[in-house]
XYZ file of C-alpha atoms in Angstrom:
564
model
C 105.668 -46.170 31.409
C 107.759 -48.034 33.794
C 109.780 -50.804 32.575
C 109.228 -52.737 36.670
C 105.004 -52.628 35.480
C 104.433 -53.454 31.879
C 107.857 -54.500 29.773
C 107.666 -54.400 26.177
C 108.604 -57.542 24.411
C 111.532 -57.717 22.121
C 109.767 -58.040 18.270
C 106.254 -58.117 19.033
C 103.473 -56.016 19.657
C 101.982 -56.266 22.790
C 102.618 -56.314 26.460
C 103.180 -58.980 29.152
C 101.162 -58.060 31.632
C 102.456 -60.358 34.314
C 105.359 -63.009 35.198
C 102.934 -66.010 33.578
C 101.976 -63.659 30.683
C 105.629 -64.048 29.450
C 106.377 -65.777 25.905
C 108.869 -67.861 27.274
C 109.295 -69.429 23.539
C 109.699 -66.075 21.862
C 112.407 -64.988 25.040
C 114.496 -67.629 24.632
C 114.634 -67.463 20.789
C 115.435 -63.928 21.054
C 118.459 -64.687 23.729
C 119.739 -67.829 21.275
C 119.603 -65.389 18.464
C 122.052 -62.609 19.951
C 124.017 -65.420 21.658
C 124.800 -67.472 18.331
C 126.265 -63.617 16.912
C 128.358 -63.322 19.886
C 129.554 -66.904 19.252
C 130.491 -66.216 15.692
C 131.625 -62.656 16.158
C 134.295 -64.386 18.720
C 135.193 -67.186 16.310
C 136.474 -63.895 13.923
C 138.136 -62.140 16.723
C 135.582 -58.981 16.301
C 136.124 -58.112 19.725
C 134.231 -54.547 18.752
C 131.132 -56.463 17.572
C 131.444 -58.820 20.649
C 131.065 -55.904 22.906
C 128.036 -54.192 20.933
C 126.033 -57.342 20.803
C 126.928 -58.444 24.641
C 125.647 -54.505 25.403
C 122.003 -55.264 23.388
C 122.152 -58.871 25.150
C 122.030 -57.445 28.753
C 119.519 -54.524 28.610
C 116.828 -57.058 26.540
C 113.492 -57.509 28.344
C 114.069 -61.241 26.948
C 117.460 -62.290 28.659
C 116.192 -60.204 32.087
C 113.526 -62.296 32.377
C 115.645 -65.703 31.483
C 117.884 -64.921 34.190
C 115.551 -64.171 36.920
C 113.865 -67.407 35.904
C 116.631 -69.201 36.597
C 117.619 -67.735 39.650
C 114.365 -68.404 41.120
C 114.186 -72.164 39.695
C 117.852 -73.631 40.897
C 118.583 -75.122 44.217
C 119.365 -71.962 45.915
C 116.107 -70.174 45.462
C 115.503 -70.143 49.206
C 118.716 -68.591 50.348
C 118.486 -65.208 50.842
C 121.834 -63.469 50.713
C 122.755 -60.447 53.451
C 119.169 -58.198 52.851
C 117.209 -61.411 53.598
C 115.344 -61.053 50.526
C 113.973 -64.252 48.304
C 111.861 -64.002 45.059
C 109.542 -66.364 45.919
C 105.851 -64.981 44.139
C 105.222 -64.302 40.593
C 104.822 -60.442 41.641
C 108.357 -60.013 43.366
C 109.900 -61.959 40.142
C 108.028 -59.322 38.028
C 108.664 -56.094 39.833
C 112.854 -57.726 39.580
C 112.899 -57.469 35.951
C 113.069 -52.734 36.486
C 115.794 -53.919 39.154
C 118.034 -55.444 36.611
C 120.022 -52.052 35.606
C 123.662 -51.459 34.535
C 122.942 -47.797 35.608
C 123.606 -46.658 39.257
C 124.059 -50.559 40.085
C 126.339 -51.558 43.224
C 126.246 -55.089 44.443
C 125.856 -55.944 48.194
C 128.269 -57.902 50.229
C 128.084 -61.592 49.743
C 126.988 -63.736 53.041
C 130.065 -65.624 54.198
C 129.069 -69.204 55.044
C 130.945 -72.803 55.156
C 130.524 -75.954 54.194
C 132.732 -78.838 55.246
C 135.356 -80.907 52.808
C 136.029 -84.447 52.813
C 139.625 -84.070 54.137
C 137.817 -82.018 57.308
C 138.564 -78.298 56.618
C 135.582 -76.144 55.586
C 135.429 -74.408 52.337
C 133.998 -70.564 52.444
C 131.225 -69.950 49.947
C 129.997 -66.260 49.557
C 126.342 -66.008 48.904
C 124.935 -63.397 46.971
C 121.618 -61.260 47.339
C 118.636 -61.864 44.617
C 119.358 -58.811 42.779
C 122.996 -59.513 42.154
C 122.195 -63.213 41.376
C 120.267 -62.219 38.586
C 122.812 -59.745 37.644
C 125.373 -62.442 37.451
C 123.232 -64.822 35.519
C 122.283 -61.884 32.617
C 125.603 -60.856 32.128
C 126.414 -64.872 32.276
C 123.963 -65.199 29.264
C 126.533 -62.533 27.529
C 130.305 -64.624 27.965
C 129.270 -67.702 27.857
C 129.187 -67.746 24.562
C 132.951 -66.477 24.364
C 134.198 -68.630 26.762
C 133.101 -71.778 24.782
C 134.373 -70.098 21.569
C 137.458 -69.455 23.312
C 138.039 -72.815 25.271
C 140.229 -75.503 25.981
C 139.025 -77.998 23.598
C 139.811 -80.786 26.721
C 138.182 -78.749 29.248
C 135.355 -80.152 30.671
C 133.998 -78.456 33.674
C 130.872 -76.278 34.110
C 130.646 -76.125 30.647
C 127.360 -77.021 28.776
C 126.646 -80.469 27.671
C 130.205 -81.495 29.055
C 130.024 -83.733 32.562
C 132.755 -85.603 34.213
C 132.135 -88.902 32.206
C 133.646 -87.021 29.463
C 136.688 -85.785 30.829
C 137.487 -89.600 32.039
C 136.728 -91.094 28.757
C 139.195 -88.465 27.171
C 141.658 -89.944 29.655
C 141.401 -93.318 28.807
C 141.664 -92.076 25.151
C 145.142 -90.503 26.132
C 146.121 -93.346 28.281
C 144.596 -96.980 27.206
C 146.815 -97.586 24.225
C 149.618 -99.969 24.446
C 151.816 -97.109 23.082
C 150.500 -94.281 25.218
C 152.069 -92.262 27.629
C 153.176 -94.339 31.172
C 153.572 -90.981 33.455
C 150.592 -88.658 34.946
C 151.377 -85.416 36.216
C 148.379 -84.802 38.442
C 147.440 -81.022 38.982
C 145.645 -79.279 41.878
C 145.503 -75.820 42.130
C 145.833 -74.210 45.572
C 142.690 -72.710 46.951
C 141.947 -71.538 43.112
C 138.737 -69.399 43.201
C 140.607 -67.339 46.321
C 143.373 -66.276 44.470
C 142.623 -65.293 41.217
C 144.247 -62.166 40.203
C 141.581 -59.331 39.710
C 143.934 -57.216 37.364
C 144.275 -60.273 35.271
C 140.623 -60.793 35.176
C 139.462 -57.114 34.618
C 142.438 -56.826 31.803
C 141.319 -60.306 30.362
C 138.121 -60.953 30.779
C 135.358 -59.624 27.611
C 132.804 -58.134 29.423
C 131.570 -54.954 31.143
C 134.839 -53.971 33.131
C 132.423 -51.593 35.568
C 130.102 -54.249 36.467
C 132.770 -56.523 36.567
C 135.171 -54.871 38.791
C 132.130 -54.055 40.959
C 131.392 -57.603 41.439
C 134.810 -58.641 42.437
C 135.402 -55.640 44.963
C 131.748 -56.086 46.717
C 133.191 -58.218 49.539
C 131.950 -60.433 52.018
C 129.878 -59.971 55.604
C 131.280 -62.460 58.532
C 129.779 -61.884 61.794
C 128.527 -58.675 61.172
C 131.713 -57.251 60.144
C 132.540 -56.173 56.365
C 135.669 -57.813 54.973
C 137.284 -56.585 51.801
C 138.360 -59.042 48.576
C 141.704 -57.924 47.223
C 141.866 -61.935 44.963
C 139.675 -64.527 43.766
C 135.921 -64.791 42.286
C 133.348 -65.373 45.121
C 132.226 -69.407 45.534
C 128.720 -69.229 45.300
C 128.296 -66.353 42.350
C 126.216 -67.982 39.543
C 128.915 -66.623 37.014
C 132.355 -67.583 39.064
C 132.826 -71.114 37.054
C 132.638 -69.552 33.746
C 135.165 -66.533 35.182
C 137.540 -69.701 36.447
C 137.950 -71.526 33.333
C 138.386 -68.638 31.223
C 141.401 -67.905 33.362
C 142.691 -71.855 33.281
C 142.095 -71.391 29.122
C 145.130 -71.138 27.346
C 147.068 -74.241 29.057
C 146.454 -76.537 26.198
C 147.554 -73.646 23.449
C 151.087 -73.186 25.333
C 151.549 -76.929 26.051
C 151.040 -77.708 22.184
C 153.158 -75.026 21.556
C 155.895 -76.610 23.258
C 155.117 -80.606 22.687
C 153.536 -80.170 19.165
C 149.541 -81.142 19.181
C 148.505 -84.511 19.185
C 148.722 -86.679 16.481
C 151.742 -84.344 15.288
C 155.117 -85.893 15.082
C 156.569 -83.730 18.207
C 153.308 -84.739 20.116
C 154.339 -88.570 19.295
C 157.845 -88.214 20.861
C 156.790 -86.698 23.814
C 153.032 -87.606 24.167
C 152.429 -84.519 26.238
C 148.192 -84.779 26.387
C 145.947 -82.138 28.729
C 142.513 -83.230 30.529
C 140.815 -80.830 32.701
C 137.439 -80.784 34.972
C 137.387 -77.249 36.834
C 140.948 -76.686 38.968
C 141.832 -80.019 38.665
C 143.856 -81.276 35.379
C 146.054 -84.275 34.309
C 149.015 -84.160 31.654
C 150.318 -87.244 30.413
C 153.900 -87.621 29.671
C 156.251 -90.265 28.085
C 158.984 -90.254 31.392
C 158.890 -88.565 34.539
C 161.941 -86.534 33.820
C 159.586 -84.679 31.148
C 157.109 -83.858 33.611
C 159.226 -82.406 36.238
C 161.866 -80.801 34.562
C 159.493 -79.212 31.323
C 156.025 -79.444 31.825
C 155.857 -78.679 35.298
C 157.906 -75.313 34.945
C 155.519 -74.039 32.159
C 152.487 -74.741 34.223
C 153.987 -73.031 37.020
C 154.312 -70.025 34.896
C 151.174 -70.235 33.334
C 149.464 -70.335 36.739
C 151.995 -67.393 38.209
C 150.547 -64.995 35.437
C 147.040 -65.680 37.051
C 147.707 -65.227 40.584
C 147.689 -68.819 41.292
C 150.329 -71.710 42.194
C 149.727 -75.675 42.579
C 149.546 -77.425 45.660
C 153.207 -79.432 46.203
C 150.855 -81.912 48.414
C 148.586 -82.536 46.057
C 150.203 -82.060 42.816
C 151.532 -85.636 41.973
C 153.773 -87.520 39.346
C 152.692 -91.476 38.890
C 153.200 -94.390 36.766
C 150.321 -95.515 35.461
C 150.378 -98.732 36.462
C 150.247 -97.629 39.879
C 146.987 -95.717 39.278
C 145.663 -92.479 40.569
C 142.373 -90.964 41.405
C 140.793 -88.543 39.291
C 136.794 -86.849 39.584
C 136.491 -90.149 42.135
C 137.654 -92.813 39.847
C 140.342 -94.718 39.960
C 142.589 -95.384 36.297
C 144.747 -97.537 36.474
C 146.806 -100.509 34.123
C 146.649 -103.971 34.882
C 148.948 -106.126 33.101
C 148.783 -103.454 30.060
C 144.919 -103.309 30.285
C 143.361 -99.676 31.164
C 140.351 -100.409 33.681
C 138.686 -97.377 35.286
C 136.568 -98.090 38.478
C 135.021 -96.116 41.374
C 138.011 -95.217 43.671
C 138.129 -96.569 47.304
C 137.699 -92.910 48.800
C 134.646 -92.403 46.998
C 133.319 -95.259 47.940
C 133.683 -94.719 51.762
C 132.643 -91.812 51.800
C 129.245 -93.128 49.435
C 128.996 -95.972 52.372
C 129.743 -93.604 55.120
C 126.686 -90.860 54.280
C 124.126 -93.595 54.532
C 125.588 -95.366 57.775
C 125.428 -91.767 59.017
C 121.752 -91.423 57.949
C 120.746 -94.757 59.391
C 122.368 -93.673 62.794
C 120.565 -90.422 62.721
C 117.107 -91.776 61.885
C 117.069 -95.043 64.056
C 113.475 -94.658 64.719
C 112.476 -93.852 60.911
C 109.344 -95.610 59.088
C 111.235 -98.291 56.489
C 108.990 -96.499 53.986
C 110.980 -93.108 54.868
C 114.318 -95.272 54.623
C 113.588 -96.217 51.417
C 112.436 -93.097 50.493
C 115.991 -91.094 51.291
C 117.997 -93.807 49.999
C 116.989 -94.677 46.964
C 117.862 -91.415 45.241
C 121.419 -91.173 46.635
C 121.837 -95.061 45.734
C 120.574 -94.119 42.119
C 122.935 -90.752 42.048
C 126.353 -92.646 42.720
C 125.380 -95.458 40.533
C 124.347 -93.591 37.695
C 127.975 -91.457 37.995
C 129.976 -94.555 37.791
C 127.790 -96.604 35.529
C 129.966 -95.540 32.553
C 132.854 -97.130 34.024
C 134.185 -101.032 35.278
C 131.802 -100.527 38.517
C 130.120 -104.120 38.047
C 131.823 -105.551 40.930
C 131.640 -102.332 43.227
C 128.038 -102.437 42.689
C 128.103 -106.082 44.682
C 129.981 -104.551 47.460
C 127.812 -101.691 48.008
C 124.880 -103.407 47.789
C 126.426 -106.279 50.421
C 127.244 -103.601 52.957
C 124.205 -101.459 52.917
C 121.761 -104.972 53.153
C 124.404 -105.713 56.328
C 123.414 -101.489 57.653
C 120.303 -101.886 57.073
C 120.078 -105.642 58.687
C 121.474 -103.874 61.763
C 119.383 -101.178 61.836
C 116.744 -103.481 61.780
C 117.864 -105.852 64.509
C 118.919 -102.399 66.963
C 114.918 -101.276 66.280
C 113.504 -104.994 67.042
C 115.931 -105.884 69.612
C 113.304 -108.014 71.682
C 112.566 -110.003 67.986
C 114.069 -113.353 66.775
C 115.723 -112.895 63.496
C 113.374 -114.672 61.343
C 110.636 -112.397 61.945
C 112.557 -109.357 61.371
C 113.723 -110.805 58.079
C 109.963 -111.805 56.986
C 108.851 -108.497 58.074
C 111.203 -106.516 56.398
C 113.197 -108.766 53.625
C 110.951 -110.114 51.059
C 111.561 -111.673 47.975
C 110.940 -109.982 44.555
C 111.394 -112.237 40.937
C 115.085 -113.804 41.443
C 115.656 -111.532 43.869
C 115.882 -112.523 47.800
C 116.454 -110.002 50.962
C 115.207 -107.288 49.229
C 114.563 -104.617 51.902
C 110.843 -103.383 51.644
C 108.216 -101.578 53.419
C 104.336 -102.020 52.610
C 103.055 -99.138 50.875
C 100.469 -96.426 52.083
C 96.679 -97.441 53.193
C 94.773 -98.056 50.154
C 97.595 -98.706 48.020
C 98.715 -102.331 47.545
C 102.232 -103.516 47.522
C 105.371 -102.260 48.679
C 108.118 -100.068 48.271
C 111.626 -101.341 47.528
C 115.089 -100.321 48.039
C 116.909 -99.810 44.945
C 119.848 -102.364 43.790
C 123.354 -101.270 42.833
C 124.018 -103.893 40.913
C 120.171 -103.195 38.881
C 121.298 -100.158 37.739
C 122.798 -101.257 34.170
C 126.549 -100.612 33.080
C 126.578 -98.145 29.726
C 129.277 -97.235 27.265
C 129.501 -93.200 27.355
C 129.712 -91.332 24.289
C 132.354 -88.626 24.702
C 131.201 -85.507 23.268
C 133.483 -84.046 20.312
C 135.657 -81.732 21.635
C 135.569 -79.410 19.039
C 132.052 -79.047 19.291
C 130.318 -75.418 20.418
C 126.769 -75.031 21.168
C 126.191 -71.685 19.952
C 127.572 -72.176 16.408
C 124.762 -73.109 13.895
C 127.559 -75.737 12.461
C 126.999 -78.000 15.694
C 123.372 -77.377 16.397
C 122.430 -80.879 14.629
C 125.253 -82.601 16.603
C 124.345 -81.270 20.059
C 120.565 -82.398 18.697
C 121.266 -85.883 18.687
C 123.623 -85.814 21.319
C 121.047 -84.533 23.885
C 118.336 -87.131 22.164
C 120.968 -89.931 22.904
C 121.672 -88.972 26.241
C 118.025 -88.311 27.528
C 117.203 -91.456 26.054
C 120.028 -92.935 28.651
C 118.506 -91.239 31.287
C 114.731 -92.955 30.771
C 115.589 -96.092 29.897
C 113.891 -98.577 31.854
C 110.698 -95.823 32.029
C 108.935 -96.613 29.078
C 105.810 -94.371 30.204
C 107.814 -91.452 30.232
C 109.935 -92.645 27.302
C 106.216 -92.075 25.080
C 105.376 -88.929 26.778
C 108.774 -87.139 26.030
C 108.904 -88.599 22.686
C 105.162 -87.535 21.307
C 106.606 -84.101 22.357
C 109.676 -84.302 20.074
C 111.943 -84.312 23.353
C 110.837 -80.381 23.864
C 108.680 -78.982 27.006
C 105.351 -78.556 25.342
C 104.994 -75.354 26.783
C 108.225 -72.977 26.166
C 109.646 -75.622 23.638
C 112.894 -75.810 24.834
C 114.538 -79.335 24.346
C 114.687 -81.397 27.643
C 118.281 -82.037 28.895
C 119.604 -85.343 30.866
C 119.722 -83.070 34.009
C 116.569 -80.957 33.615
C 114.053 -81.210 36.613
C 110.708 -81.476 35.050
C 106.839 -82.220 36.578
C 104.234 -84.647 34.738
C 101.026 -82.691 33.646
C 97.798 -83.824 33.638
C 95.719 -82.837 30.449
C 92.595 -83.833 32.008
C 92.886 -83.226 35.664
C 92.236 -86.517 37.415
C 89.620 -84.147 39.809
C 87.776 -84.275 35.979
C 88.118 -87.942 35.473
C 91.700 -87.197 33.739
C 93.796 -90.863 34.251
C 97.226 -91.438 34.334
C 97.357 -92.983 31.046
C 100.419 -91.611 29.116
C 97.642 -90.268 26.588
C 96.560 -87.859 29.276
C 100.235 -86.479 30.035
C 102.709 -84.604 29.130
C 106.565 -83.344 30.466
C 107.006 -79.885 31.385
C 109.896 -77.864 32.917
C 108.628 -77.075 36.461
C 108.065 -73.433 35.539
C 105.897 -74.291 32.772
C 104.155 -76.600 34.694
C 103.584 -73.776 37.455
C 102.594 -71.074 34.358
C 100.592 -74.133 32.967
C 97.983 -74.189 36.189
C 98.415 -70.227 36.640
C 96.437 -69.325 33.368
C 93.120 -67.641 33.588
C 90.249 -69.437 33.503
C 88.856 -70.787 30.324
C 92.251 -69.775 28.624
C 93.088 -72.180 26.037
C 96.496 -74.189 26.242
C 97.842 -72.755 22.720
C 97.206 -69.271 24.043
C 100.249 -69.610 26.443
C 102.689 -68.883 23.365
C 100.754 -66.808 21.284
C-alpha cells in the first residue's frame, strides 16, 4: 500500500484518507512527544539516543505532515523555487507526504534572487523548491530541540518564544545600573550566512550528515547558469537560522571562561556581559582597553574556527553615554539614567516607506490609504511600544498628518483648504484632524487612520533565560508566559479577548495554544447564510488551516468528529 495514498497514523488504528482527514491533535502530540526525548536526551549528552530518536522523528507520518503544513501556511507558500512547483490544493499537499524520503533524496538548486538593504546593496536569498522546503522543515522539527538545549542562554534570535524585546531588555539589565559596565563592544559579522564553514558544520552539527551535506552542496541557479556553494547556509532555507546560531553557540561559554560568569567575583571586576539577536551581538566591558586588547581577540578566534570574521566598519567600541543602535533602538545614558528609544535610522526609514507609498498611490481611494497604513503604523508601534517611544509616537504621527495633508491638497488642487480638511479630517472624541474616509455603501461611519501615540506604552517581561520549551520542567512557565503575552496582543479587543478565552487560549480545532504571532481566522458556528450573528457566542478562533479543514468536512459531519 503506498505510503503517497493512504498513510497510517502513528498509534491509532485507522487511516487518513485525505489532507483534511488528518488528526492534527494526535500529530502534533506525537511530534511534542519524541521532541521533549530529544530535549532531555541532549540535556545528558546521549548523543547515541539523540540520533535514534531524531531517525524515528523524521520518517513519522506525524512530523511529515507538520512540516508540509507549515510550508504551505507561511508567507512563502506562493514562491515556487527553480521546478516552478507550489502546493497549493489539499491533493498536491497529500500526494507530498510519499515525497518526503531520506532514501534516494537529492535537493534541487535553490533560485537565486535579491532583495535590497537599507544601506543600498542587495542581499542574495536562495529559494528552495517545495520538496526540499519540507525537507528542511522535518529535519528542523529534529535539532531544534538540541539547539535550544544547547544554546546561548543570551541568545535571542529565531529562537522560539524569544523576540527582539527580549534581547534589549537583557541589555538594559547589563547596562542600566549605576555600577554597570560604561563600554559596548558592538559586533557585526561579515556577510555571516555566506561564509560559514561547511566542514565545521557537517563535523558539528547533530543531524543526518548525508542530508545535511546534500543540502549545503545543492547550489544555486542565476540566469540559467548553475553556480556551486563551497561556504555558508542558503538565505531563504526554512532551517538556515537554527544552522546559524548553533554555529554562533559557544561565545558566552568561552567568554565566561575567561571573565568568570556574572554575578561571580571575576565577572564583577571585569563586567564582561554577552547579548545576541542572530549575527549581531553586544559585549559590555568595564574600559575600552578590555575590549580591544582581550575580548576582541577571543571573538576573533572564536569566529576564525567557523569560517567567519567581523566587519572592522561595523564592529564598534562606545561609551555608553554616547549611545549606539542596536535591533533599531537607540540605548543610551543621560545624566546616569538608561533610556532606550526608537533610533533616528529606524525612524526614517518607518517615515520614508509611507511617503513612498503616498507618492506611488496619488490617485488612491482614502479608504485604500487607510487600509495599507494602518497595519504598518500598528507594526512599528507595537515593536517599540516596550520602550521610551512616547514622544516618537508625537513625531510620527505629526509628520504623516503633514504627508497625508499634502497628499490631500496635490489630489484637490482646485479646492480651498477648508473643504479638504472637512472632507477628509474629522473629529473623533478629543481627537481633531483625524484622517478618515466614509465607509462602504450600506455601512455607516467611517474608517480611521490609526494613532501612534493610541497605541499604549507596555513594560515587557523578559523571558528567563534559562528557560527551554521542550523540557517538561518549563512547560508551566512557557504556559503563562504565552497567556501573558497573547493577552498583550488583544488588549483593547475585548470581543476577541472572550472568544480566545472560552477556548482556554487553544485553536478549538487541533488544540494547539495560540501564540502572540499566530495568524488565525474567526469562525462562524452558525453561518450568518443560517441566521448565525456575529455575537462572540456564535464564534470561535482558529488557526487558518483549521479554519480551512473546519469548512472542508463532509456534509452532515459533526464538529467533534474532526479529532476523533
Amino acid at each position: 500500500m503506498s505510503t503517497a495514498t493512504t498513510p497510517l497514523l502513528p498509534a491509532s488504528s485507522h487511516y487518513a484518507e485525505q489532507w483534511h482527514s488528518i488528526n492534527w491533535e494526535l500529530m502534533y502530540r506525537s511530534v511534542r512527544g519524541l521532541q521533549v526525548r530529544i530535549a532531555k536526551a541532549t540535556k545528558k549528552s546521549d548523543w547515541r539516543q539523540v540520533k535514534r530518536l531524531q531517525r524515528m522523528l523524521t520518517r513519522s507520518f506525524a512530523a511529515k505532515v507538520i512540516a508540509i503544513r507549515r510550508v504551505t501556511e507561511n508567507r512563502g507558500k506562493k514562491t515556487p523555487g527553480v521546478d516552478g512547483e507550489t502546493w497549493s490544493t489539499p491533493v498536491k499537499k497529500w500526494e507530498a507526504i510519499g515525497q518526503l524520503k531520506r532514501k534516494g533524496y537529492k535537493p534541487k538548486p535553490l533560485k537565486r534572487v535579491y532583495i535590497p538593504k537599507a544601506n543600498g546593496k542587495r542581499r542574495p536569498l536562495g529559494i528552495p523548491t517545495m520538496r526540499d522546503r519540507a525537507m528542511q522543515a522535518l529535519y528542523l522539527l529534529a535539532i531544534e530541540p538540541v539547539s535550544e538545549t544547547t544554546a546561548d542562554r543570551n541568545s535571542y534570535g529565531f529562537r522560539p518564544n524569544r523576540s527582539c524585546a527580549d534581547a534589549i531588555e537583557q541589555c538594559f539589565v547589563n547596562l542600566s545600573r549605576k555600577a554597570s559596565a560604561q563600554w559596548v563592544l558592538e559586533g557585526d559579522i561579515k556577510g555571516c550566512f555566506d561564509h560559514i564553514s561547511h566542514d565545521w558544520l557537517i563535523g558539528n552539527i547533530p543531524m543526518d550528515k548525508a542530508v545535511l551535506r546534500k543540502w549545503l552542496k545543492a547550489g544555486f541557479m542565476e540566469s540559467g547558469k548553475w553556480n556551486l556553494t563551497d561556504a555558508g547556509t542558503p538565505q531563504g532555507g526554512i532551517i538556515s537560522p537554527v544552522l546559524a546560531n548553533m554555529v554562533l553557540d559557544g561565545l558566552e561559554a568561552v567568554l565566561e571562561s575567561h571573565f568568570g560568569r556574572k554575578n561571580t567575583k571575576a565577572s564583577y571586576k571585569t563586567k564582561v556581559n554577552y547579548v545576541r539577536y542572530a549575527d549581531d551581538f553586544i559585549i559590555t566591558g568595564i574600559s575600552k582597553e578590555l575590549l580591544e586588547k582581550e575580548v576582541l581577540p577571543l571573538v576573533k578566534a572564536f569566529m576564525a574556527e567557523r569560517g567567519l570574521e567581523l566587519s572592522d566598519e561595523k564592529t564598534l567600541i562606545t561609551h555608553i553615554e554616547q549611545g549606539f543602535d542596536f535591533l533599531g533602538q537607540n540605548l543610551r545614558k543621560y545624566n546616569g539614567k538608561m533610556l532606550i528609544k526608537p533610533s533616528g535610522k529606524n525612524v526614517k526609514v518607518f517615515l520614508r516607506s509611507i511617503r513612498d507609498y503616498l507618492n506611488s498611490h496619488k490617485t488612491a481611494p482614502a479608504a485604500a490609504v487607510i487600509a495599507k497604513l494602518n497595519p504598518m503604523i500598528r507594526g512599528w508601534c507595537n515593536y517599540h511600544r516596550w520602550i521610551c517611544a512616547s514622544e516618537t509616537f508625537k513625531y510620527v504621527d505629526y509628520r504623516i498628518w503633514k504627508m497625508l495633508w499634502q497628499w490631500c491638497r496635490r489630489i484637490h488642487s482646485n479646492r480651498r483648504k477648508r473643504w479638504i480638511k472637512e472632507k477628509y479630517f474629522k473629529t473623533v472624541g478629543e481627537r481633531n484632524w483625524v484622517f478618515s474616509a466614509p465607509k462602504l455603501k450600506g455601512e455607516d461611519g467611517h474608517y480611521r487612520l490609526l494613532s501612534a501615540t493610541r497605541v499604549k506604552i507596555d513594560k515587557h517581561v523578559k523571558i528567563r533565560a534559562t528557560a527551554n520549551c521542550y523540557l517538561p520542567e518549563d512547560e508551566q512557565y512557557f504556559e503563562r508566559l504565552k497567556m501573558q503575552r497573547l493577552k498583550k496582543s488583544l488588549a483593547g479587543n475585548m470581543k476577541l479577548w472572550k472568544i480566545v478565552e472560552r477556548q482556554n487560549f487553544k485553536c478549538a480545532v487541533c488544540h494547539q495554544q495560540f501564540h502572540s504571532q499566530d495568524d488565525w481566522d474567526i469562525h462562524h458556528i452558525v453561518q450568518r447564510v443560517n441566521g448565525g450573528s456575529d455575537n462572540s457566542s456564535n464564534l470561535m478562533m482558529l488557526h487558518v488551516n483549521c479554519h480551512r479543514l473546519l469548512h472542508n468536512r463532509k456534509e452532515g459531519e459533526s464538529f467533534d468528529s474532526l479529532n476523533s
